[in-house]
Coordinates of C-alpha atoms in Angstrom, one line a residue:
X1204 CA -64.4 -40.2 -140.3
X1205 CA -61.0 -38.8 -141.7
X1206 CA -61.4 -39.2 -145.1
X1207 CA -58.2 -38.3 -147.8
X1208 CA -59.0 -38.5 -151.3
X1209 CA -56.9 -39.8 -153.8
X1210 CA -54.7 -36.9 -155.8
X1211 CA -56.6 -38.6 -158.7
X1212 CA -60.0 -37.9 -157.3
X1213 CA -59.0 -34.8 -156.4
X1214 CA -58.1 -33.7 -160.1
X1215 CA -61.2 -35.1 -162.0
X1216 CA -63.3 -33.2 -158.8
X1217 CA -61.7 -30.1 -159.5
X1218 CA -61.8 -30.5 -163.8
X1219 CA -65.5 -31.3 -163.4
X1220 CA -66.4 -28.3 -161.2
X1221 CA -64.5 -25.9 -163.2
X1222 CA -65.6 -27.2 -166.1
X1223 CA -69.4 -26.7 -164.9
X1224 CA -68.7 -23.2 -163.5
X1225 CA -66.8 -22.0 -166.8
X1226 CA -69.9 -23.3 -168.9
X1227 CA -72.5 -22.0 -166.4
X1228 CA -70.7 -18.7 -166.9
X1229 CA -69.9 -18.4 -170.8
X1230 CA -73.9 -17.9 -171.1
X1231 CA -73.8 -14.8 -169.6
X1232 CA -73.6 -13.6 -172.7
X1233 CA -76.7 -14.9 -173.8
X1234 CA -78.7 -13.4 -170.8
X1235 CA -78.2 -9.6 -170.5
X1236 CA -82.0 -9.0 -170.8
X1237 CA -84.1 -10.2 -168.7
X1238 CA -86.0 -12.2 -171.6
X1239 CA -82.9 -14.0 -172.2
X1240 CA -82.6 -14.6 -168.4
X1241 CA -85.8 -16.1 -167.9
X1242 CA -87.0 -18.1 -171.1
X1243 CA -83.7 -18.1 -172.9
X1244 CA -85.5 -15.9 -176.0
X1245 CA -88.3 -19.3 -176.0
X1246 CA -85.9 -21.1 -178.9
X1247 CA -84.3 -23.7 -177.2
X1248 CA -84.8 -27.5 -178.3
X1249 CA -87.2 -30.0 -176.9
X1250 CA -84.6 -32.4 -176.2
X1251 CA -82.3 -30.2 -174.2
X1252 CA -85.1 -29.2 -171.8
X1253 CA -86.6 -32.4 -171.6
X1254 CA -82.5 -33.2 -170.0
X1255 CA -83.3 -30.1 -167.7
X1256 CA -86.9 -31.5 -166.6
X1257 CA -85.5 -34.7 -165.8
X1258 CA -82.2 -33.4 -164.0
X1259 CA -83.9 -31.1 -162.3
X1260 CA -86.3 -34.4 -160.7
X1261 CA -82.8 -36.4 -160.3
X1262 CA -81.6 -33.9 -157.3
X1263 CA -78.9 -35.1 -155.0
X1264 CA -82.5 -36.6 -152.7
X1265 CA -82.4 -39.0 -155.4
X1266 CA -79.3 -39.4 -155.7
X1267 CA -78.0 -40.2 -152.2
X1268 CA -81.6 -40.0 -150.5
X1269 CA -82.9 -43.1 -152.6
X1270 CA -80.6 -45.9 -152.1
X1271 CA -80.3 -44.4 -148.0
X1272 CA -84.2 -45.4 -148.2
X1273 CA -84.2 -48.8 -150.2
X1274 CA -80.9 -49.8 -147.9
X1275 CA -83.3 -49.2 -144.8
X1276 CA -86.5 -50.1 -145.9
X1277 CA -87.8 -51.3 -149.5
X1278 CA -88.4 -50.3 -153.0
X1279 CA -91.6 -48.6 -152.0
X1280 CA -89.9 -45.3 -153.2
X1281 CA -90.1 -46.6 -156.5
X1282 CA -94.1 -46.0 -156.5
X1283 CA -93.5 -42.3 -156.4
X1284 CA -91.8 -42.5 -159.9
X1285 CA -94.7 -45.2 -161.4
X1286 CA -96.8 -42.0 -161.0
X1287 CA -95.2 -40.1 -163.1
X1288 CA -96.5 -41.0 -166.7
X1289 CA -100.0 -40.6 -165.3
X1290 CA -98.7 -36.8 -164.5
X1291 CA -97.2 -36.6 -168.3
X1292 CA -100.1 -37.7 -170.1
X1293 CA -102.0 -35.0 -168.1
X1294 CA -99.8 -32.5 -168.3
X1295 CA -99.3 -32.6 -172.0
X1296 CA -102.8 -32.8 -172.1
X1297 CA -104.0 -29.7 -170.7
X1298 CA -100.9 -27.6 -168.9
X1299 CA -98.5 -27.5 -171.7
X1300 CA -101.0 -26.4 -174.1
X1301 CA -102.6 -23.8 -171.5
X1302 CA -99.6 -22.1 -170.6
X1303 CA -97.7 -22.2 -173.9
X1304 CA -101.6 -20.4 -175.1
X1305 CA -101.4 -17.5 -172.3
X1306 CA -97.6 -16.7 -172.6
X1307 CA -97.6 -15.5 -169.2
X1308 CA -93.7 -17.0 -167.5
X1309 CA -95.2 -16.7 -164.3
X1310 CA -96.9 -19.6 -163.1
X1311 CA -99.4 -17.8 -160.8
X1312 CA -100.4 -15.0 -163.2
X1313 CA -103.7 -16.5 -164.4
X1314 CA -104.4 -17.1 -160.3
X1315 CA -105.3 -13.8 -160.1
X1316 CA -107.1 -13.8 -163.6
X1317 CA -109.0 -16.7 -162.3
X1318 CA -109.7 -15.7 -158.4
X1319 CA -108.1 -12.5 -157.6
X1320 CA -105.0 -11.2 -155.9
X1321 CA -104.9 -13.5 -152.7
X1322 CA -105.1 -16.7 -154.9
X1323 CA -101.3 -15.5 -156.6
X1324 CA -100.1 -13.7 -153.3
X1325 CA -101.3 -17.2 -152.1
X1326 CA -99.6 -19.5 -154.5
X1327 CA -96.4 -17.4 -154.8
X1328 CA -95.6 -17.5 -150.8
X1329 CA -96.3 -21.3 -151.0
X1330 CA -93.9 -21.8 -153.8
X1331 CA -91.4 -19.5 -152.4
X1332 CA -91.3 -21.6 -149.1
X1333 CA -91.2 -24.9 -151.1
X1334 CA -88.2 -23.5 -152.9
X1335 CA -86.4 -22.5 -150.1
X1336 CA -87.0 -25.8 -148.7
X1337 CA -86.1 -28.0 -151.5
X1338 CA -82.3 -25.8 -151.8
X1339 CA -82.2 -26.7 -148.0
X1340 CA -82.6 -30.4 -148.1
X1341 CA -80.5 -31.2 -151.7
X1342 CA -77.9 -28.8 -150.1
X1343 CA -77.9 -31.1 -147.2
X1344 CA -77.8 -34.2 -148.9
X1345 CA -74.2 -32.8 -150.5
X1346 CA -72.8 -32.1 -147.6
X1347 CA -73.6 -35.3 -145.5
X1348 CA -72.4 -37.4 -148.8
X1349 CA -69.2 -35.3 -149.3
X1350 CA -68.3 -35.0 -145.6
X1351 CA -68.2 -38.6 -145.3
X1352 CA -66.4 -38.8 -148.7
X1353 CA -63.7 -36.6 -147.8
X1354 CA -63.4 -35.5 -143.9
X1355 CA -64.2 -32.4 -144.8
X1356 CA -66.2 -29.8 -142.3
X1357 CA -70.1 -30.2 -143.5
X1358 CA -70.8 -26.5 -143.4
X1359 CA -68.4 -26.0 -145.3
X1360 CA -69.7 -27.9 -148.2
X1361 CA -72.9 -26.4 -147.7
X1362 CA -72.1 -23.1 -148.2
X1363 CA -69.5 -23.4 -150.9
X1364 CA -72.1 -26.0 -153.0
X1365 CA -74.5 -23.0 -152.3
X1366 CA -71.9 -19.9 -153.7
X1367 CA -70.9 -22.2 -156.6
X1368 CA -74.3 -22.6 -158.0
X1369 CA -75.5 -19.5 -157.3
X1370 CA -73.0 -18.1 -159.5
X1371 CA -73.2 -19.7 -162.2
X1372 CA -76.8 -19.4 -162.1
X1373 CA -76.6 -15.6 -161.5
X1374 CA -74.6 -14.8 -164.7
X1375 CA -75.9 -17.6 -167.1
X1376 CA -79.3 -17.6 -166.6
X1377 CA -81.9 -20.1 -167.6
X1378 CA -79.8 -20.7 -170.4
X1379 CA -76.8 -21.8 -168.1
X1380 CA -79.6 -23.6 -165.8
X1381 CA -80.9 -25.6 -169.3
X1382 CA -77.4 -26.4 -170.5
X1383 CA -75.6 -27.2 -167.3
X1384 CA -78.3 -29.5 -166.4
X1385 CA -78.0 -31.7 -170.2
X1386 CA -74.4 -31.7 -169.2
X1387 CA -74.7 -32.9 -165.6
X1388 CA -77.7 -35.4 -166.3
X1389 CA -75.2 -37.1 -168.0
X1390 CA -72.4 -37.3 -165.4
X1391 CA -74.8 -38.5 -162.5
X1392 CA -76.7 -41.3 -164.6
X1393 CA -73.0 -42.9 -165.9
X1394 CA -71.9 -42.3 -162.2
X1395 CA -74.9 -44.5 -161.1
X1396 CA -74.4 -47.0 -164.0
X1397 CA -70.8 -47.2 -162.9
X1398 CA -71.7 -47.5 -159.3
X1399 CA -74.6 -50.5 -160.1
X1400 CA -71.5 -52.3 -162.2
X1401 CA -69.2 -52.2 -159.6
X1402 CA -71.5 -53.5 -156.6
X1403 CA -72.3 -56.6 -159.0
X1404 CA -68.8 -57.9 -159.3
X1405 CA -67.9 -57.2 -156.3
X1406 CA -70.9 -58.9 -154.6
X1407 CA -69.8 -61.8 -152.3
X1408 CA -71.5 -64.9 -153.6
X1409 CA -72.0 -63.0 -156.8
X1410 CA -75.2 -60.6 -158.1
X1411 CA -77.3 -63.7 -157.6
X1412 CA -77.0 -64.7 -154.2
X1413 CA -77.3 -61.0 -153.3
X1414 CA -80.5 -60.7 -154.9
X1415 CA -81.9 -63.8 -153.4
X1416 CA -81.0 -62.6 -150.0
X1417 CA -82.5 -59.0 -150.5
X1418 CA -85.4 -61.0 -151.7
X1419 CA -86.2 -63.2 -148.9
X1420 CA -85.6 -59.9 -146.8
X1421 CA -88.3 -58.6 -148.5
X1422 CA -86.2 -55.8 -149.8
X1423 CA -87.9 -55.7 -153.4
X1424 CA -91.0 -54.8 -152.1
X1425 CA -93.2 -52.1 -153.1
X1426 CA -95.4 -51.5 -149.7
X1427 CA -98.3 -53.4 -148.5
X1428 CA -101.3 -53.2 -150.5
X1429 CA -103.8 -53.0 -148.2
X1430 CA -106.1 -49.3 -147.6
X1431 CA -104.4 -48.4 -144.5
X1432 CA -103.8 -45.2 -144.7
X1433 CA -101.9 -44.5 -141.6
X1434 CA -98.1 -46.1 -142.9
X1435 CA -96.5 -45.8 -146.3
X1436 CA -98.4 -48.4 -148.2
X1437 CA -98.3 -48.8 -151.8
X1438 CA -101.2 -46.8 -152.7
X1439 CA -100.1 -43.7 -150.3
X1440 CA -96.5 -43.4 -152.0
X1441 CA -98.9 -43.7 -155.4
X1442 CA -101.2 -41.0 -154.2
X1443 CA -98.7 -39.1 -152.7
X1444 CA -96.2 -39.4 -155.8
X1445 CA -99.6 -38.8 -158.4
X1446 CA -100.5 -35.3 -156.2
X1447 CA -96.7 -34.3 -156.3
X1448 CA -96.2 -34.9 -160.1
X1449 CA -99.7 -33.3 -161.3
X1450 CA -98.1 -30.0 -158.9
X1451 CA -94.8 -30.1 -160.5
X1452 CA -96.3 -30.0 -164.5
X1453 CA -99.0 -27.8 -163.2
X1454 CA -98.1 -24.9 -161.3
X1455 CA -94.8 -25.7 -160.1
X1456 CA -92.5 -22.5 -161.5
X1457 CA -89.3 -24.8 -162.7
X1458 CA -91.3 -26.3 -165.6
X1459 CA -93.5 -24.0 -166.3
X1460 CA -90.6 -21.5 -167.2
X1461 CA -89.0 -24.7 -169.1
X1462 CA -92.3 -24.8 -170.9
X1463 CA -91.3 -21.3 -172.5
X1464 CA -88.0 -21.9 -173.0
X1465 CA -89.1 -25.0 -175.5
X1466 CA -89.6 -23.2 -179.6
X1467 CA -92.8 -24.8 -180.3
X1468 CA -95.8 -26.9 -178.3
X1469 CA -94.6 -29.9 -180.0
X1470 CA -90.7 -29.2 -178.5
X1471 CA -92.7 -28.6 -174.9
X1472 CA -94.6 -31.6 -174.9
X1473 CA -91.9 -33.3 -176.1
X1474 CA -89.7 -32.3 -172.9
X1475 CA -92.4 -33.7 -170.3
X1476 CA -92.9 -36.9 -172.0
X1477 CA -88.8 -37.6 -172.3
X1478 CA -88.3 -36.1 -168.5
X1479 CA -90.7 -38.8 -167.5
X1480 CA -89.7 -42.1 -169.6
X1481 CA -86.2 -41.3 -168.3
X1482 CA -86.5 -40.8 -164.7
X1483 CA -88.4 -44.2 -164.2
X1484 CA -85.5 -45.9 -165.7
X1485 CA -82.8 -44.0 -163.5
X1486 CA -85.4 -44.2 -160.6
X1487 CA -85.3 -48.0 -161.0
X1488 CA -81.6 -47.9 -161.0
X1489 CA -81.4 -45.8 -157.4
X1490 CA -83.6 -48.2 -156.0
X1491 CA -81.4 -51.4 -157.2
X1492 CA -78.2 -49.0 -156.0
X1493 CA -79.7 -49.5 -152.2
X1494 CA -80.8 -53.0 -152.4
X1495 CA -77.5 -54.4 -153.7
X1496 CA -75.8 -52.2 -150.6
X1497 CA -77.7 -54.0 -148.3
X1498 CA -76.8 -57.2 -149.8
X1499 CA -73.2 -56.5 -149.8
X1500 CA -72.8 -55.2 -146.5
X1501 CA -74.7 -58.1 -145.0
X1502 CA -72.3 -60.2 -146.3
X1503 CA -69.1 -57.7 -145.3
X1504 CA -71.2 -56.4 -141.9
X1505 CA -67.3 -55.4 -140.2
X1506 CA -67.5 -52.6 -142.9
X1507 CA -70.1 -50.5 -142.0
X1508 CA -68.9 -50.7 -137.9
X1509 CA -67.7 -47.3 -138.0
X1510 CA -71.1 -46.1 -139.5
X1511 CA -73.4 -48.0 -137.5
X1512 CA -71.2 -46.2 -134.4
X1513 CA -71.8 -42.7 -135.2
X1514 CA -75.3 -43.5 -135.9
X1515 CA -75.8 -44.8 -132.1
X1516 CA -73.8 -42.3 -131.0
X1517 CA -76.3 -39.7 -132.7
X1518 CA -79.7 -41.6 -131.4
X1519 CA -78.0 -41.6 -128.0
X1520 CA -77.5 -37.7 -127.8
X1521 CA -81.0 -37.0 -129.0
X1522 CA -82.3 -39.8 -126.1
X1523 CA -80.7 -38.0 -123.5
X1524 CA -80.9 -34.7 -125.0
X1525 CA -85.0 -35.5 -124.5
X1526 CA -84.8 -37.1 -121.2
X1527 CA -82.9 -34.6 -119.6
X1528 CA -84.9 -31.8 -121.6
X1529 CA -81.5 -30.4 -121.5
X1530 CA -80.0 -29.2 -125.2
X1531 CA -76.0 -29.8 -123.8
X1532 CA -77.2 -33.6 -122.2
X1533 CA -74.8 -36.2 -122.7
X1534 CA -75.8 -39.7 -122.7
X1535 CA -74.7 -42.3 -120.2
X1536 CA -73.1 -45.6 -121.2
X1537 CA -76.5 -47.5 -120.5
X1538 CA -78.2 -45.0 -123.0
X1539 CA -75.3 -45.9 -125.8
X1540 CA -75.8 -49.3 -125.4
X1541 CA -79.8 -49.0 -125.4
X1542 CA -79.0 -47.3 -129.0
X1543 CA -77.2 -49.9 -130.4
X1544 CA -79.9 -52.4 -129.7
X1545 CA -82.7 -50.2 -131.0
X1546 CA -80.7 -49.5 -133.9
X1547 CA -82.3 -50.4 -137.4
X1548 CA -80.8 -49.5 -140.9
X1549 CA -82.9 -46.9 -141.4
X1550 CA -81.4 -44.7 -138.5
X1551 CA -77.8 -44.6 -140.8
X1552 CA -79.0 -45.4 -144.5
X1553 CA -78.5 -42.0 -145.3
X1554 CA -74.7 -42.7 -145.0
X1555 CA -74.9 -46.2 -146.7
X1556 CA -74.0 -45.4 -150.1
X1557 CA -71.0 -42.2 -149.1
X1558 CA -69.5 -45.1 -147.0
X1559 CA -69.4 -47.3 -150.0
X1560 CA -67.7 -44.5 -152.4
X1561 CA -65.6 -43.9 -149.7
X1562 CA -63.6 -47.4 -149.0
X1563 CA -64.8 -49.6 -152.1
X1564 CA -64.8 -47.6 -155.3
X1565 CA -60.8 -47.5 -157.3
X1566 CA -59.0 -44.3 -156.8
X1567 CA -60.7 -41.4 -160.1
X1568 CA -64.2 -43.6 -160.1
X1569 CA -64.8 -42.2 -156.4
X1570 CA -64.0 -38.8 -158.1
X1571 CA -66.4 -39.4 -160.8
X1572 CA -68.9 -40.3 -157.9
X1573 CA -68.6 -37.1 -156.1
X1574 CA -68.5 -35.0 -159.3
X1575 CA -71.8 -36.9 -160.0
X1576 CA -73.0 -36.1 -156.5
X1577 CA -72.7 -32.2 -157.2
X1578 CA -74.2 -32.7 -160.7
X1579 CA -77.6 -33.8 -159.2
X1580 CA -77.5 -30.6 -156.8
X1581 CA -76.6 -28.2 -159.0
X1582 CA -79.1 -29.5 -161.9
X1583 CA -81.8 -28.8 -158.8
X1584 CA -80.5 -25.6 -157.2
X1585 CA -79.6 -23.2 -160.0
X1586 CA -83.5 -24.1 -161.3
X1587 CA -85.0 -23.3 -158.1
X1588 CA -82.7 -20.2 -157.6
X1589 CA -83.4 -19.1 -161.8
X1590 CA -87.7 -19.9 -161.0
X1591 CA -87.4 -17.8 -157.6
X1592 CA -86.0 -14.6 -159.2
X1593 CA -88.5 -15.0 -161.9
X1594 CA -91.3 -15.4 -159.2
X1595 CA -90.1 -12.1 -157.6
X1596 CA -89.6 -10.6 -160.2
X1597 CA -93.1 -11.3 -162.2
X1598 CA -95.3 -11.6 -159.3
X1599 CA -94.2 -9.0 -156.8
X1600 CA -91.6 -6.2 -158.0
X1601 CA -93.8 -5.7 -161.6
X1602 CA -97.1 -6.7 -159.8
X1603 CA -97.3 -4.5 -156.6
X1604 CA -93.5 -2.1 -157.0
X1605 CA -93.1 -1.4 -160.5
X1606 CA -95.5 -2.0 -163.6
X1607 CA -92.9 -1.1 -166.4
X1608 CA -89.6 -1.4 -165.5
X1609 CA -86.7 -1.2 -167.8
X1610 CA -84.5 -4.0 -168.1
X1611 CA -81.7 -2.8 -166.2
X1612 CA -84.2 -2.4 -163.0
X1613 CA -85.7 -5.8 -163.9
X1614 CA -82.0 -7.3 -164.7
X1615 CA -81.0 -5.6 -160.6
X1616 CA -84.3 -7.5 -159.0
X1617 CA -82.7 -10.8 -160.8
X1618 CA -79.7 -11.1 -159.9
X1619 CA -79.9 -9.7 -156.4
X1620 CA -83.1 -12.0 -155.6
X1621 CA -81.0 -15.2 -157.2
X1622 CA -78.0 -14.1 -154.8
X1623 CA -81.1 -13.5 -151.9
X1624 CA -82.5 -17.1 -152.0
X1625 CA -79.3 -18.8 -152.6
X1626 CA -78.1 -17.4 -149.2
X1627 CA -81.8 -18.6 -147.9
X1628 CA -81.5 -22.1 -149.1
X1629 CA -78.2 -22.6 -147.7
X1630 CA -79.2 -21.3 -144.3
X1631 CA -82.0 -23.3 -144.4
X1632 CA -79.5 -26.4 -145.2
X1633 CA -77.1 -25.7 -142.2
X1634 CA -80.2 -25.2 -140.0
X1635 CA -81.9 -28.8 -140.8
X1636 CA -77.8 -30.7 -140.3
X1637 CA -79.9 -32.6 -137.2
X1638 CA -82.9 -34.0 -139.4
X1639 CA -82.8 -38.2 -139.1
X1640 CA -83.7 -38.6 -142.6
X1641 CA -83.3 -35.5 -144.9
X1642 CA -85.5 -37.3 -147.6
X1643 CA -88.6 -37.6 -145.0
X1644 CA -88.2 -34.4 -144.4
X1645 CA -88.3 -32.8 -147.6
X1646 CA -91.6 -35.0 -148.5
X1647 CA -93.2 -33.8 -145.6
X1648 CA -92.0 -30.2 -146.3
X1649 CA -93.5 -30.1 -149.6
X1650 CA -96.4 -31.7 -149.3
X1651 CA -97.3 -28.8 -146.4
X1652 CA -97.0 -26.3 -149.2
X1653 CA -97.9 -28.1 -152.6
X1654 CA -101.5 -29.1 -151.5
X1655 CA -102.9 -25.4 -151.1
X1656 CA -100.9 -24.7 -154.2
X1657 CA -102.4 -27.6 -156.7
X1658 CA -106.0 -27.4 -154.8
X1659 CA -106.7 -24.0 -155.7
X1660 CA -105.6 -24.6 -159.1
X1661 CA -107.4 -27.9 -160.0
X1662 CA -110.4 -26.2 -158.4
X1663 CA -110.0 -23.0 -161.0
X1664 CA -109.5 -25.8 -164.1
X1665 CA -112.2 -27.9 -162.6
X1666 CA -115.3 -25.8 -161.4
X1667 CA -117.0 -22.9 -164.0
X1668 CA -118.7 -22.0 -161.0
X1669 CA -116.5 -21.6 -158.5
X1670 CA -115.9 -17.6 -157.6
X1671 CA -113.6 -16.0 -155.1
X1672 CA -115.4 -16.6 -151.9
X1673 CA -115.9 -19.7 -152.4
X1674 CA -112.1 -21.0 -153.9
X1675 CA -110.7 -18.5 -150.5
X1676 CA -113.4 -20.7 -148.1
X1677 CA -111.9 -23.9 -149.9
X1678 CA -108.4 -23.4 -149.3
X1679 CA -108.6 -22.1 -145.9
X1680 CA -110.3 -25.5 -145.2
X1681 CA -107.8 -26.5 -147.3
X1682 CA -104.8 -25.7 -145.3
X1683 CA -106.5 -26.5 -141.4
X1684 CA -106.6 -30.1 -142.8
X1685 CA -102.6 -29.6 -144.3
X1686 CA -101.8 -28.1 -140.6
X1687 CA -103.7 -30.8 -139.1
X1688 CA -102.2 -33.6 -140.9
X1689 CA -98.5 -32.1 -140.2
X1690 CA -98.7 -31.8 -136.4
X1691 CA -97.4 -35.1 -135.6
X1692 CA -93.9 -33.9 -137.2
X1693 CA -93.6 -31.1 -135.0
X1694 CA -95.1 -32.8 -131.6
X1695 CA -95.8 -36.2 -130.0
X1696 CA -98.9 -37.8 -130.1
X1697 CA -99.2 -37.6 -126.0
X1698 CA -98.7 -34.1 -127.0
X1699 CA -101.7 -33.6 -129.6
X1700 CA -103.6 -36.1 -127.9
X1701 CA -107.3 -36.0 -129.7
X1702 CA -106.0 -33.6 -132.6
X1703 CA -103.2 -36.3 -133.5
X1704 CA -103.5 -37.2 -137.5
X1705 CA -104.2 -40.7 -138.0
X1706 CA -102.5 -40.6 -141.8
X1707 CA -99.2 -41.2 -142.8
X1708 CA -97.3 -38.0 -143.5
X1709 CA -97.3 -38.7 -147.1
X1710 CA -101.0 -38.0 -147.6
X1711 CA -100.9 -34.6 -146.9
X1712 CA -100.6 -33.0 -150.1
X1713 CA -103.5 -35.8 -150.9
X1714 CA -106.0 -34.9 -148.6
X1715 CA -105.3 -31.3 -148.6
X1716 CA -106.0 -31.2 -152.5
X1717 CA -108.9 -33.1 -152.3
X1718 CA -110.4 -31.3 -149.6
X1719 CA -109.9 -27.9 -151.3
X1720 CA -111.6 -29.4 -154.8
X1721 CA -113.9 -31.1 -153.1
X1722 CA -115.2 -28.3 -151.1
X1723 CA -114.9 -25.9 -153.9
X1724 CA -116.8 -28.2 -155.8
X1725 CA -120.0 -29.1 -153.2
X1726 CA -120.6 -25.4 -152.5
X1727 CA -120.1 -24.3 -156.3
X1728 CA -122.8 -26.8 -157.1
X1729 CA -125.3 -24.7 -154.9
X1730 CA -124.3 -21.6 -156.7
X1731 CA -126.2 -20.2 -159.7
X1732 CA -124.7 -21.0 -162.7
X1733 CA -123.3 -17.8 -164.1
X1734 CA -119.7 -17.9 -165.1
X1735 CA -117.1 -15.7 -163.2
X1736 CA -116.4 -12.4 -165.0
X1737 CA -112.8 -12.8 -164.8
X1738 CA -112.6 -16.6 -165.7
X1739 CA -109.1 -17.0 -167.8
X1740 CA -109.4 -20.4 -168.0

C-alpha cells in the first residue's frame, strides 16, 4: 500500500520524536557514573516508576498486537491482564521487600548465593535471550504498523526505531528510560482514548448496534471454560498470564532495577501496585479498540479489500512455498483462490487497526497515532536495552572479567553492551518479518525462556531443603518438558509424531515452572533437613 501522510502528520511525527530524543538525551547529564546509569542514584519517585512499570508492559504488542488479536478472535487476551493484581499483591509481598533488603541491581546475584554459579550463568543467558526476543517482536510490531501507515520500506523502520532508542537510551540512562517512559505512557493511552472516541461516532448504526453485533459474534468472549488444556481456554491465558506476571515482578531484570531506582520501600511498592491497576484499565481499552474494528468493518467490509488481498496473497506464497518445498515457489491461481476461501480474520488482524489510522483517522490525529505507536516501543526497548547492559555488566564483566572496575571501564561495558543488543534486537526483528502473528510468537518465545528462569527461583524461595544438585536435576527436567512443549512451533505434528505436545503453547512457562518446583520439591522432601550453607534467602 502507498501510503502519503498528511504534511500535518508529518510535523507533529517529527515534534514528538525530537522532542523524545532531546529529553532522552538531556539526562546524560545525570548518568556519567555508572550508579547513575543503572539506578538513577535510587531517589526517584514512586509515581514516576510506577509510569515506567506500566509503559514498559504497554509495548507496541499491546498496542497494535491486541486489538490485531480481539479483531480476529475474542477478548480472551484480556485474561492475561486479570492476572496481574494476583502478581502485585505477591510481588509487594515478598520481591519488593527481598530485593530492596539485599541491594544487589542484579536480579540473578542471590542465584548464585542460593545455588551456585550455573543457577545465575543459568538465569542470565535465559534473560538475555528473552530480551533479545522481546526488542525483536515490539521492533516488528512498529514496522508492520508504520509501513502500512506510511508506504514506507519496513526495514527501514526497523532499524531507524532501533538507532533512535538506542540512543537515547545510551546517553540518558535509566534516568532517560524512567522519564521518557512517564512521558510516553501518556501519549499512547490519549492516542488509544482518542482512537476508542473516534470508532464510536463513526460506527455505522451507532456504538450500539456495533456492540450487539460483536456480541452475537461472540467477540466479548473471554475463552471457553472448560479444563482443556490443549487450546487457549480461559484458564490457560490465566495460568499463562499468572506464570508470566509472578516472572516479570520476580526475577525479570526491568523491574527489579526500577525497584532500586524507587527512594524508599513504600515508593517501590507503590510503583507495582499503580503499574498494575493501570494496565487493566488500558488493557480493557485495547481489547474494546479490536472489537469495535470488527464491528465497523463488517458494516464497511469494501474497506479492508486491499488488506484482506495482501493477506491471501501472503498464505498463498507460504502454501506453495511448502508444497513445492521450494523457498522462490510461486503460487498458481488455484492456490490464490484456495487462500481467499481459507482466509479467517485472524490471518490479517495484525494489519486491522494500521489500516484504520491509515484511511479513517483526520489529517494530525493519524500523526498523534503513530507518534503513540513509537511511544509504546520505545517505553519497551530502551528498558530492555538499559536491564541488558546492567546484566552484562553485573553478572559477567565484574563476575567472571573484572571484580573492581573503575567507573570509566564499567561506564565502556555500558554503553558498548546497550549499542551491542540494540543491534541484536533489531536483527532479530528483520529476521522474524515472515512470522503470521508477531504476538503468538513473542508468547511462545518467552514462555521457552521464563519457565526455567521463575522455576529455579520459586524453588530457592520455596524449599529450605533444596541444595544444588537437586535445584540443577529440577531444571534440567525443567527445560526437557519446556523443549517438549515447544516442538510443535518448530515442526508438524506428522513430524513429531508420538513426541507431539498435547498443550496449548501458552502453558509452557506453566508446566515448566511447575515441574521444576515440583521436582525440587518431592526430592528435597527425601533429603535430611539441614539447611544449605549458602542459603541467602
Amino acid at each position: 500500500m502507498d501510503q502519503q501522510l498528511n504534511p500535518l502528520d508529518i510535523a507533529v511525527l517529527a515534534a514528538y520524536m525530537g522532542a523524545v530524543v532531546g529529553f532522552g538525551c538531556w539526562f546524560v547529564r545525570k548518568s556519567s557514573t555508572s550508579e547513575e546509569f543503572m539506578v538513577a542514584g535510587r531517589a526517584l519517585p514512586g509515581w514516576a516508576v510506577g509510569l515506567s512499570m506500566f509503559g514498559t508492559f504497554l509495548s507496541s504488542n499491546t498496542f497494535l498486537g491486541w486489538p490485531g488479536k480481539t479483531y480476529g478472535s475474542n477478548w480472551n487476551t484480556l485474561v492475561f491482564s486479570l492476572s496481574l493484581p494476583i502478581a502485585a499483591v505477591i510481588a509487594v509481598k515478598w520481591f519488593v521487600t527481598f530485593y530492596r533488603k539485599t541491594g544487589e541491581i542484579s536480579a540473578y546475584q542471590h542465584l548464585e548465593h542460593r545455588f551456585g554459579a550455573w543457577a545465575r550463568v543459568f538465569a542470565v543467558s535465559c534473560y538475555l535471550l528473552t530480551q533479545i526476543a522481546r526488542v525483536g517482536s515490539i521492533t516488528l510490531l512498529v514496522g508492520i504498523g508504520l509501513s502500512a501507515l506510511t508506504g514506507w520500506d519496513i526495514r527501514w523502520i526497523i532499524v531507524t526505531t532501533g538507532a533512535v532508542v538506542t540512543l537515547y537510551t545510551l546517553l540518558g540512562g535509566i534516568e532517560a528510560v524512567i522519564w521518557t517512559d512517564v512521558v510516553q505512557s501518556l501519549v499512547l493511552s490519549i492516542g488509544a482514548l482518542v482512537v476508542v472516541l473516534l470508532l464510536i461516532f463513526d460506527m455505522p448504526g451507532g456504538v450500539g448496534a456495533g456492540i450487539s453485533m460483536a456480541y452475537e459474534q461472540g467477540k466479548f468472549g473471554l475463552g471457553d471454560f472448560g479444563l482443556d488444556l490443549t487450546t487457549a481456554t480461559f484458564w490457560v491465558t490465566l495460568f499463562y498470564g499468572l506464570f508470566i506476571n509472578l516472572k516479570t515482578f520476580a526475577i525479570d531484570q526491568n523491574f527489579i532495577q526500577r525497584y532500586h531506582t524507587a527512594k524508599s520501600d513504600r515508593d517501590a511498592s507503590g510503583a507495582v501496585w499503580f503499574s498494575a491497576l493501570v494496565y487493566l484499565p488500558i488493557s480493557l481499552v485495547f481489547c474494546f479498540i479490536g472489537t469495535m474494528l470488527f464491528a465497523f468493518y463488517e458494516g464497511h467490509p469494501d474497506k479492508l479489500a486491499s488488506v484482506r488481498e495482501e493477506a491471501a496473497m501472503d498464505l498463498a506464497v507460504k502454501r506453495a512455498v511448502a508444497e513445492a518445498e521450494d523457498p522462490a515457489a510461486r503460487p498458481t491461481e488455484a492456490q490464490i483462490a484456495a487462500a481467499h476461501d481459507h482466509l479467517t480474520h485472524a490471518d490479517y488482524g495484525d494489519k486491522v487497526f494500521p489500516n484504520f489510522i491509515v484511511h479513517e483517522l483526520p489529517a494530525g490525529v493519524t500523526g498523534l497515532i503513530i507518534a503513540a505507536i513509537f511511544a509504546a516501543a520505545m517505553s519497551s526497548i530502551d528498558s530492555s536495552l538499559n536491564s541488558s547492559a546492567t546484566v552484562i555488566r553485573e553478572d559477567i564483566y565484574c563476575r567472571y572479567i573484572n571484580p573492581n572496575p573503575t567507573d570509566r571501564q564499567s561506564m565502556f561495558v555500558l554503553y558498548s553492551m546497550t549499542l551491542l543488543w540494540g543491534a541484536l534486537g533489531t536483527g532479530v526483528a528483520l529476521a522474524m518479518m515472515p512470522v503470521k502473528s508477531v504476538l503468538d510468537a513473542w508468547w511462545m518465545l518467552e514462555g521457552l525462556f521464563a519457565g526455567g528462569m521463575l522455576g529455579l527461583f520459586l524453588l530457592g524461595i520455596i524449599s529450605r531443603r533444596a541444595n544444588s544438585p537437586i535445584a540443577m536435576l529440577s531444571v534440567v527436567l525443567g527445560m526437557l518438558v519446556i523443549i517438549w512443549m515447544t516442538l510443535p512451533s518448530i515442526f508438524d505434528k506428522e513430524q513429531l509424531g508420538f513426541l507431539h505436545s498435547p498443550f496449548h503453547a501458552n502453558m509452557i512457562v506453566t508446566c515448566g515452572t511447575l515441574t521444576i518446583v515440583l521436582v525440587g520439591l518431592i526430592i528435597s522432601a527425601f533429603k535430611s533437613p539441614r539447611p544449605a550453607a549458602t542459603d541467602a534467602t
